[in-house]
Amino acid sequence: MKSPEPVAVIGAGILGACVGWNLSRLGAQAIFVDAGQPGEGVTNWSFSWVNASNKTVRRSYFDLNVAGMAAYRELADAIGPGSWWHPSGHLRWADDPAQLLETADLLARWDYRVELRTGAEVRRHLEPGLAIPDEVPVAFYPDEAWVHGRRLVSRLVRGAGAEHRFGMAVLGIDADGSGWTVSLTDGTRLQVAAVVNAAGPSASHIAGLISRHLPMRREPGVVTRVSCPRAPVQRAMHAPHVEIRPDGNDSVVLHSREVDALIGEDPAALAGRLQEAARYVVPELGDSRIAQTRVVERPIPIDGFPSVGAGPSAPGYYEAVSHSGITLGPVIGRLLASEIVTGERSELLADFRPERFL
Ligand SMILES: Cc1cc2nc3c(=O)[nH]c(=O)nc-3n(C[C@H](O)[C@H](O)[C@H](O)COP(=O)(O)OP(=O)(O)OC[C@H]3O[C@@H](n4cnc5c(N)ncnc54)[C@H](O)[C@@H]3O)c2cc1C
């Protein structure tokens, strides 16, 4: 692609924002398009934990997530850390510690930093507000982090300095010889050299507009924000039955796979379950107030892995679709922008290319 020709980035969540920001850095002209406002999709309803410790299912996927963690540190150097970046590590403990210790051991063999502590040590040195048994083993992952997704997206979109169309959905994408015409709900027609499908849970629909079948899973999650006089935890953590992280000075985010399994119940009841599980771990959360709850779809291709790169048999069509998109956004953004501008395909993405779905 010749760099001055525009690239329409469809979706300004974490993935689209990272692709667009990197395109601008490489001198390409990005145009962000979003049906809503930047960062207000799944990115705003994520647990937002930056990690590779939960990605041991396949070595190449683990390696991509480790690269994602490194890309965050580079991004924080490039744009400044501000209020979006929280590299405070991550804590995990479990009712049955055997699996936790086995995973910690595997990760240590893969040169991933993990420190084993006791509950008492964690309370003394890291999180005084936890009700955690003294002797329980806790894995502390010092290189992990959490990010404030919406704030990061807004920094990247502003930093890209690119044209944008927000509050307008893409209705059609038509090949027009040398490129694509992207039609929006207000009647605008954008002539572009390339399109990036970064539409999160709607990526399958966007792919369908060019007659591509991108099979995706249905795997909803429920996230609750509680407000409290001051956040009683300093970092993200997986306790038994609930995940907890700060979301600012007076707000905490709660999530649990066990509560996800109950989606279908009234969301207020789901939020109550999350709050109840959390106050058991952090008693101070007993004084919190449920502020917002949302059930959202995870953007997951059918085999559970990202779909990133040039689409098969549609020159100028690219995908950036992934679960773990918070962790992977900066590395996917860098690699995909480079592929769009130079045509070079990174080995890191070899197992995650769109052509596996034909
Ligand atoms: C409960 C839960 C917990 C999670 N926890 C983590 C975690 O701890 N760590 C981690 O790394 N990942 C986590 N994830 C996954 C991560 O949040 C997502 O992978 C990531 O936010 C996806 O970002 P995105 O940019 O692809 O999607 P989105 O943020 O949803 O952005 C897509 C954008 O596309 C726009 N759009 C859609 N259709 C159209 C259209 N037709 N026209 C124009 N625009 C359109 C939408 O408005 C939206 O803004 C979690 C997800 C969930 C649901």
Short mmCIF file of C-alpha atoms and ligand atoms in Angstrom, two decimals:
data_model
loop_
_atom_site.label_atom_id
_atom_site.label_comp_id
_atom_site.label_asym_id
_atom_site.label_seq_id
_atom_site.Cartn_x
_atom_site.Cartn_y
_atom_site.Cartn_z
CA MET A 1 0.00 0.00 0.00
CA LYS A 2 1.28 3.53 -0.75
CA SER A 3 1.24 5.28 2.59
CA PRO A 4 -0.65 8.54 1.72
CA GLU A 5 -3.80 6.61 0.74
CA PRO A 6 -6.35 6.40 3.55
CA VAL A 7 -7.08 3.34 5.63
CA ALA A 8 -10.53 3.10 7.24
CA VAL A 9 -10.20 1.62 10.72
CA ILE A 10 -13.66 0.25 11.57
CA GLY A 11 -14.05 0.24 15.35
CA ALA A 12 -12.26 2.55 17.78
CA GLY A 13 -11.89 0.17 20.70
CA ILE A 14 -8.47 -0.82 22.00
CA LEU A 15 -7.60 -2.76 18.82
CA GLY A 16 -8.70 -0.13 16.30
CA ALA A 17 -7.12 2.67 18.35
CA CYS A 18 -3.79 0.82 18.48
CA VAL A 19 -3.84 0.07 14.74
CA GLY A 20 -4.79 3.66 13.83
CA TRP A 21 -2.20 5.20 16.15
CA ASN A 22 0.54 3.00 14.68
CA LEU A 23 -0.59 3.73 11.11
CA SER A 24 -0.25 7.45 11.81
CA ARG A 25 3.21 6.93 13.28
CA LEU A 26 4.21 5.16 10.07
CA GLY A 27 2.97 8.07 7.97
CA ALA A 28 -0.21 6.39 6.70
CA GLN A 29 -3.52 8.24 6.76
CA ALA A 30 -6.02 6.52 9.07
CA ILE A 31 -9.72 7.35 9.29
CA PHE A 32 -11.39 6.06 12.45
CA VAL A 33 -15.03 5.02 12.09
CA ASP A 34 -17.13 3.97 15.06
CA ALA A 35 -20.84 3.41 15.49
CA GLY A 36 -20.52 4.76 19.04
CA GLN A 37 -17.78 6.69 20.80
CA PRO A 38 -14.11 5.62 21.11
CA GLY A 39 -13.40 3.04 23.80
CA GLU A 40 -17.01 2.61 24.84
CA GLY A 41 -17.48 -0.93 23.49
CA VAL A 42 -16.12 -4.08 25.17
CA THR A 43 -12.94 -2.15 25.96
CA ASN A 44 -14.86 -0.18 28.59
CA TRP A 45 -16.31 -3.40 30.07
CA SER A 46 -13.19 -5.48 30.38
CA PHE A 47 -11.35 -6.73 33.41
CA SER A 48 -8.41 -5.09 31.59
CA TRP A 49 -5.67 -7.24 33.03
CA VAL A 50 -2.42 -7.19 31.00
CA ASN A 51 -0.92 -10.64 31.34
CA ALA A 52 0.49 -13.79 29.79
CA SER A 53 0.16 -16.00 32.90
CA ASN A 54 -3.35 -17.01 31.84
CA LYS A 55 -2.28 -17.81 28.25
CA THR A 56 -0.32 -21.06 28.61
CA VAL A 57 -2.71 -23.03 26.38
CA ARG A 58 -0.35 -22.70 23.40
CA ARG A 59 3.28 -21.54 23.41
CA SER A 60 2.87 -19.20 20.41
CA TYR A 61 -0.13 -17.55 22.11
CA PHE A 62 1.83 -17.11 25.32
CA ASP A 63 4.71 -15.56 23.35
CA LEU A 64 2.33 -13.13 21.62
CA ASN A 65 0.95 -12.06 25.01
CA VAL A 66 4.47 -11.60 26.42
CA ALA A 67 5.15 -9.38 23.39
CA GLY A 68 1.91 -7.55 24.27
CA MET A 69 3.24 -6.82 27.76
CA ALA A 70 6.51 -5.49 26.33
CA ALA A 71 4.59 -3.37 23.82
CA TYR A 72 2.73 -1.71 26.73
CA ARG A 73 5.98 -0.65 28.35
CA GLU A 74 7.10 0.85 25.02
CA LEU A 75 3.75 2.57 24.60
CA ALA A 76 3.95 4.06 28.10
CA ASP A 77 7.41 5.42 27.19
CA ALA A 78 6.08 6.81 23.90
CA ILE A 79 2.90 8.55 25.09
CA GLY A 80 3.57 8.86 28.83
CA PRO A 81 1.94 6.69 31.49
CA GLY A 82 -0.78 9.10 32.73
CA SER A 83 -3.88 7.69 34.40
CA TRP A 84 -4.37 4.79 31.97
CA TRP A 85 -1.34 2.62 32.86
CA HIS A 86 -1.10 0.70 36.16
CA PRO A 87 1.91 -1.63 36.21
CA SER A 88 1.28 -2.83 39.77
CA GLY A 89 1.51 -6.61 39.23
CA HIS A 90 -1.15 -9.23 39.76
CA LEU A 91 -2.08 -11.61 42.59
CA ARG A 92 -3.71 -15.01 42.26
CA TRP A 93 -4.70 -17.55 44.85
CA ALA A 94 -7.16 -20.44 44.80
CA ASP A 95 -9.18 -22.80 46.99
CA ASP A 96 -7.10 -25.69 45.66
CA PRO A 97 -3.53 -24.43 45.19
CA ALA A 98 -2.22 -27.48 43.24
CA GLN A 99 -3.11 -26.04 39.80
CA LEU A 100 -1.85 -22.57 40.79
CA LEU A 101 1.53 -23.98 41.81
CA GLU A 102 1.78 -26.14 38.68
CA THR A 103 1.13 -23.13 36.43
CA ALA A 104 3.58 -20.97 38.40
CA ASP A 105 6.20 -23.67 37.94
CA LEU A 106 5.58 -23.89 34.17
CA LEU A 107 5.76 -20.10 33.85
CA ALA A 108 9.02 -19.93 35.80
CA ARG A 109 10.46 -22.51 33.36
CA TRP A 110 9.32 -20.23 30.51
CA ASP A 111 11.30 -17.36 32.12
CA TYR A 112 8.17 -15.52 33.22
CA ARG A 113 8.59 -13.70 36.51
CA VAL A 114 6.50 -15.16 39.33
CA GLU A 115 7.01 -14.87 43.08
CA LEU A 116 5.33 -17.21 45.56
CA ARG A 117 4.16 -15.50 48.75
CA THR A 118 1.90 -16.45 51.65
CA GLY A 119 -1.39 -14.74 52.43
CA ALA A 120 0.21 -13.15 55.50
CA GLU A 121 3.09 -11.71 53.42
CA VAL A 122 0.69 -10.33 50.83
CA ARG A 123 -1.32 -8.59 53.56
CA ARG A 124 1.83 -7.22 55.19
CA HIS A 125 3.60 -5.96 52.04
CA LEU A 126 1.07 -5.55 49.22
CA GLU A 127 -2.63 -5.53 50.09
CA PRO A 128 -3.46 -4.83 53.74
CA GLY A 129 -7.21 -4.82 53.01
CA LEU A 130 -7.48 -8.51 52.04
CA ALA A 131 -9.18 -11.14 54.19
CA ILE A 132 -6.88 -13.94 53.10
CA PRO A 133 -5.77 -16.90 55.23
CA ASP A 134 -2.20 -16.52 56.55
CA GLU A 135 -0.77 -19.71 55.04
CA VAL A 136 -2.49 -19.78 51.63
CA PRO A 137 0.05 -19.72 48.75
CA VAL A 138 -0.31 -16.67 46.48
CA ALA A 139 1.33 -16.21 43.09
CA PHE A 140 2.49 -12.63 42.53
CA TYR A 141 3.25 -11.69 38.91
CA PRO A 142 5.23 -8.44 39.21
CA ASP A 143 5.36 -7.63 35.47
CA GLU A 144 1.60 -7.73 34.96
CA ALA A 145 -0.63 -4.67 34.98
CA TRP A 146 -4.10 -3.31 34.41
CA VAL A 147 -5.08 -0.49 32.08
CA HIS A 148 -7.93 1.98 31.97
CA GLY A 149 -9.06 1.03 28.48
CA ARG A 150 -11.30 4.00 27.69
CA ARG A 151 -8.67 6.53 28.76
CA LEU A 152 -5.99 4.77 26.73
CA VAL A 153 -8.18 4.68 23.63
CA SER A 154 -8.91 8.35 23.94
CA ARG A 155 -5.17 9.13 24.27
CA LEU A 156 -4.38 7.06 21.18
CA VAL A 157 -7.18 8.47 19.05
CA ARG A 158 -6.15 12.03 19.95
CA GLY A 159 -2.46 11.17 19.50
CA ALA A 160 -3.06 9.72 16.04
CA GLY A 161 -4.38 13.11 14.91
CA ALA A 162 -6.43 11.23 12.32
CA GLU A 163 -9.73 12.03 10.65
CA HIS A 164 -12.68 10.34 12.34
CA ARG A 165 -16.39 9.60 12.00
CA PHE A 166 -17.88 8.76 15.38
CA GLY A 167 -21.52 7.94 16.06
CA MET A 168 -21.78 6.48 12.54
CA ALA A 169 -22.04 2.80 11.76
CA VAL A 170 -20.59 1.16 8.67
CA LEU A 171 -23.45 -0.09 6.47
CA GLY A 172 -21.55 -1.35 3.44
CA ILE A 173 -18.06 -2.04 2.11
CA ASP A 174 -17.75 -2.33 -1.66
CA ALA A 175 -14.73 -3.04 -3.81
CA ASP A 176 -14.19 -0.15 -6.22
CA GLY A 177 -11.32 -1.29 -8.39
CA SER A 178 -8.27 0.18 -6.68
CA GLY A 179 -9.69 0.09 -3.15
CA TRP A 180 -12.92 0.16 -1.16
CA THR A 181 -15.94 2.38 -0.69
CA VAL A 182 -17.13 2.37 2.91
CA SER A 183 -20.74 3.58 3.35
CA LEU A 184 -21.84 5.07 6.66
CA THR A 185 -25.27 5.57 8.23
CA ASP A 186 -25.28 9.33 7.49
CA GLY A 187 -24.84 8.68 3.77
CA THR A 188 -21.09 9.43 3.73
CA ARG A 189 -19.05 7.29 1.34
CA LEU A 190 -15.36 7.01 2.16
CA GLN A 191 -12.97 6.07 -0.66
CA VAL A 192 -10.08 4.20 0.94
CA ALA A 193 -7.18 1.99 -0.09
CA ALA A 194 -7.68 -0.44 2.78
CA VAL A 195 -10.09 -1.31 5.58
CA VAL A 196 -9.27 -2.72 9.00
CA ASN A 197 -12.02 -4.74 10.64
CA ALA A 198 -11.58 -3.95 14.35
CA ALA A 199 -15.29 -4.07 15.18
CA GLY A 200 -14.95 -6.30 18.26
CA PRO A 201 -18.00 -8.53 18.77
CA SER A 202 -19.46 -7.17 15.48
CA ALA A 203 -16.40 -8.22 13.46
CA SER A 204 -18.25 -11.15 11.94
CA HIS A 205 -20.94 -8.80 10.65
CA ILE A 206 -18.33 -6.42 9.15
CA ALA A 207 -16.57 -9.39 7.49
CA GLY A 208 -19.94 -10.43 6.05
CA LEU A 209 -20.16 -7.07 4.25
CA ILE A 210 -17.37 -8.28 1.95
CA SER A 211 -18.84 -11.81 1.86
CA ARG A 212 -16.18 -13.17 4.19
CA HIS A 213 -17.18 -15.72 6.81
CA LEU A 214 -15.44 -15.02 10.13
CA PRO A 215 -16.82 -17.57 12.59
CA MET A 216 -16.99 -16.32 16.18
CA ARG A 217 -17.96 -17.78 19.54
CA ARG A 218 -20.74 -16.51 21.74
CA GLU A 219 -19.19 -16.02 25.17
CA PRO A 220 -20.73 -13.16 27.15
CA GLY A 221 -19.29 -11.76 30.37
CA VAL A 222 -20.74 -9.54 33.07
CA VAL A 223 -18.75 -6.73 34.67
CA THR A 224 -19.78 -4.52 37.59
CA ARG A 225 -18.29 -1.24 38.79
CA VAL A 226 -18.76 -0.46 42.44
CA SER A 227 -18.02 2.92 43.95
CA CYS A 228 -16.49 3.32 47.37
CA PRO A 229 -14.96 6.18 49.39
CA ARG A 230 -11.49 4.94 48.36
CA ALA A 231 -10.40 1.89 46.36
CA PRO A 232 -9.35 -0.68 49.00
CA VAL A 233 -7.06 -2.61 46.61
CA GLN A 234 -3.94 -1.43 44.76
CA ARG A 235 -3.74 -3.97 41.94
CA ALA A 236 -5.66 -6.56 39.89
CA MET A 237 -6.22 -9.94 41.53
CA HIS A 238 -7.85 -13.32 40.97
CA ALA A 239 -9.24 -14.51 44.30
CA PRO A 240 -11.22 -17.76 44.49
CA HIS A 241 -14.62 -17.07 42.84
CA VAL A 242 -14.06 -13.38 41.97
CA GLU A 243 -11.65 -11.03 40.15
CA ILE A 244 -11.11 -7.57 41.60
CA ARG A 245 -9.18 -4.52 40.40
CA PRO A 246 -9.14 -0.81 41.11
CA ASP A 247 -10.67 1.42 38.43
CA GLY A 248 -9.48 4.74 39.81
CA ASN A 249 -9.38 6.24 43.29
CA ASP A 250 -12.98 5.55 44.24
CA SER A 251 -14.11 2.75 41.97
CA VAL A 252 -13.48 -1.01 41.71
CA VAL A 253 -14.24 -3.43 38.88
CA LEU A 254 -15.57 -6.93 39.62
CA HIS A 255 -15.84 -9.97 37.36
CA SER A 256 -16.18 -13.72 37.80
CA ARG A 257 -16.35 -16.60 35.32
CA GLU A 258 -18.69 -18.32 37.79
CA VAL A 259 -21.12 -15.39 37.58
CA ASP A 260 -20.74 -15.27 33.76
CA ALA A 261 -22.17 -18.80 33.79
CA LEU A 262 -25.39 -17.35 35.32
CA ILE A 263 -25.96 -14.73 32.58
CA GLY A 264 -29.67 -14.76 31.84
CA GLU A 265 -30.48 -13.83 35.42
CA ASP A 266 -31.40 -10.20 36.08
CA PRO A 267 -28.15 -8.15 35.72
CA ALA A 268 -28.85 -6.50 39.10
CA ALA A 269 -28.85 -9.96 40.70
CA LEU A 270 -25.57 -10.80 38.93
CA ALA A 271 -24.05 -7.56 40.22
CA GLY A 272 -25.21 -8.44 43.74
CA ARG A 273 -23.49 -11.83 43.48
CA LEU A 274 -20.23 -10.16 42.37
CA GLN A 275 -20.37 -7.64 45.18
CA GLU A 276 -21.09 -10.37 47.73
CA ALA A 277 -18.15 -12.49 46.55
CA ALA A 278 -15.87 -9.45 46.56
CA ARG A 279 -16.75 -8.27 50.07
CA TYR A 280 -15.81 -11.73 51.34
CA VAL A 281 -12.27 -11.11 49.99
CA VAL A 282 -12.09 -7.36 50.69
CA PRO A 283 -14.35 -6.59 53.66
CA GLU A 284 -14.17 -2.82 53.00
CA LEU A 285 -16.16 -3.43 49.81
CA GLY A 286 -19.12 -4.07 52.11
CA ASP A 287 -19.50 -0.26 52.09
CA SER A 288 -19.46 -0.04 48.28
CA ARG A 289 -22.37 0.89 46.03
CA ILE A 290 -23.09 -0.87 42.74
CA ALA A 291 -22.67 1.87 40.13
CA GLN A 292 -22.82 0.19 36.70
CA THR A 293 -23.26 -3.33 35.38
CA ARG A 294 -23.05 -4.52 31.80
CA VAL A 295 -23.30 -7.86 30.02
CA VAL A 296 -21.04 -7.82 26.93
CA GLU A 297 -19.93 -10.28 24.26
CA ARG A 298 -16.27 -11.21 24.11
CA PRO A 299 -14.88 -10.79 20.57
CA ILE A 300 -13.56 -14.33 20.10
CA PRO A 301 -12.94 -16.11 16.80
CA ILE A 302 -14.37 -19.64 16.94
CA ASP A 303 -11.08 -21.40 17.83
CA GLY A 304 -10.38 -18.99 20.69
CA PHE A 305 -7.37 -17.32 19.06
CA PRO A 306 -6.90 -13.88 17.44
CA SER A 307 -7.52 -13.27 13.75
CA VAL A 308 -4.98 -10.67 12.66
CA GLY A 309 -3.60 -9.68 9.28
CA ALA A 310 -4.57 -9.46 5.62
CA GLY A 311 -7.79 -11.28 4.79
CA PRO A 312 -7.57 -14.07 2.22
CA SER A 313 -8.56 -13.20 -1.36
CA ALA A 314 -9.63 -9.61 -0.60
CA PRO A 315 -6.64 -7.30 -1.17
CA GLY A 316 -6.79 -4.31 1.18
CA TYR A 317 -9.03 -5.99 3.78
CA TYR A 318 -7.41 -6.65 7.19
CA GLU A 319 -8.63 -8.10 10.49
CA ALA A 320 -7.76 -7.18 14.08
CA VAL A 321 -10.15 -9.34 16.09
CA SER A 322 -9.22 -10.87 19.41
CA HIS A 323 -10.14 -11.79 22.92
CA SER A 324 -7.43 -10.66 25.38
CA GLY A 325 -7.51 -7.55 23.23
CA ILE A 326 -6.47 -5.38 26.15
CA THR A 327 -3.21 -7.30 26.55
CA LEU A 328 -2.70 -7.69 22.80
CA GLY A 329 -3.82 -4.27 21.49
CA PRO A 330 -0.43 -2.53 21.40
CA VAL A 331 1.45 -5.45 19.84
CA ILE A 332 -1.31 -6.23 17.31
CA GLY A 333 -1.53 -2.53 16.47
CA ARG A 334 2.20 -2.31 15.80
CA LEU A 335 2.46 -5.52 13.75
CA LEU A 336 -0.69 -4.96 11.70
CA ALA A 337 0.10 -1.32 10.89
CA SER A 338 3.53 -2.40 9.72
CA GLU A 339 2.00 -5.19 7.58
CA ILE A 340 -0.44 -2.72 5.99
CA VAL A 341 2.26 -0.18 5.17
CA THR A 342 5.18 -2.47 4.22
CA GLY A 343 3.50 -5.78 3.36
CA GLU A 344 5.78 -7.59 5.83
CA ARG A 345 4.10 -10.36 7.85
CA SER A 346 5.40 -10.95 11.36
CA GLU A 347 6.29 -14.49 12.48
CA LEU A 348 4.65 -13.69 15.84
CA LEU A 349 1.27 -13.74 14.06
CA ALA A 350 1.91 -16.93 12.05
CA ASP A 351 -0.60 -19.03 14.08
CA PHE A 352 -3.23 -16.30 14.16
CA ARG A 353 -3.78 -15.32 10.55
CA PRO A 354 -7.24 -14.79 9.00
CA GLU A 355 -6.65 -17.36 6.24
CA ARG A 356 -7.22 -20.23 8.70
CA PHE A 357 -10.94 -19.38 8.33
CA LEU A 358 -11.70 -19.96 4.68
C1 LIG B 1 -15.84 -9.71 30.89
C2 LIG B 1 -14.61 -9.50 30.08
C3 LIG B 1 -13.37 -9.51 30.69
C4 LIG B 1 -12.23 -9.34 29.92
N1 LIG B 1 -11.03 -9.31 30.55
C5 LIG B 1 -9.89 -9.11 29.83
C6 LIG B 1 -8.65 -9.01 30.50
O1 LIG B 1 -8.58 -9.05 31.72
N2 LIG B 1 -7.54 -8.82 29.73
C7 LIG B 1 -7.59 -8.74 28.36
O2 LIG B 1 -6.56 -8.61 27.73
N3 LIG B 1 -8.78 -8.81 27.71
C8 LIG B 1 -9.92 -9.00 28.42
N4 LIG B 1 -11.13 -9.05 27.79
C9 LIG B 1 -11.16 -8.94 26.32
C10 LIG B 1 -10.98 -7.51 25.86
O3 LIG B 1 -11.74 -6.64 26.66
C11 LIG B 1 -11.38 -7.40 24.41
O4 LIG B 1 -10.65 -8.35 23.64
C12 LIG B 1 -11.10 -6.01 23.84
O5 LIG B 1 -11.64 -4.98 24.65
C13 LIG B 1 -11.68 -5.93 22.44
O6 LIG B 1 -11.43 -4.66 21.93
P1 LIG B 1 -11.97 -4.29 20.49
O7 LIG B 1 -11.35 -3.00 20.13
O8 LIG B 1 -11.78 -5.45 19.57
O9 LIG B 1 -13.56 -4.20 20.69
P2 LIG B 1 -14.47 -2.99 21.21
O10 LIG B 1 -13.87 -2.28 22.35
O11 LIG B 1 -15.84 -3.55 21.39
O12 LIG B 1 -14.44 -1.99 19.98
C14 LIG B 1 -15.13 -2.29 18.78
C15 LIG B 1 -15.78 -1.02 18.28
O13 LIG B 1 -16.39 -1.30 17.02
C16 LIG B 1 -17.50 -0.48 16.89
N5 LIG B 1 -18.41 -1.04 15.88
C17 LIG B 1 -19.07 -2.21 15.91
N6 LIG B 1 -19.81 -2.36 14.79
C18 LIG B 1 -19.60 -1.26 14.03
C19 LIG B 1 -20.08 -0.80 12.78
N7 LIG B 1 -20.95 -1.51 12.04
N8 LIG B 1 -19.65 0.39 12.32
C20 LIG B 1 -18.77 1.14 13.03
N9 LIG B 1 -18.29 0.77 14.23
C21 LIG B 1 -18.69 -0.42 14.73
C22 LIG B 1 -18.12 -0.49 18.29
O14 LIG B 1 -18.95 0.66 18.49
C23 LIG B 1 -16.90 -0.50 19.18
O15 LIG B 1 -16.54 0.78 19.68
C24 LIG B 1 -12.31 -9.18 28.52
C25 LIG B 1 -13.56 -9.14 27.91
C26 LIG B 1 -14.70 -9.29 28.68
C27 LIG B 1 -16.04 -9.23 28.01
#
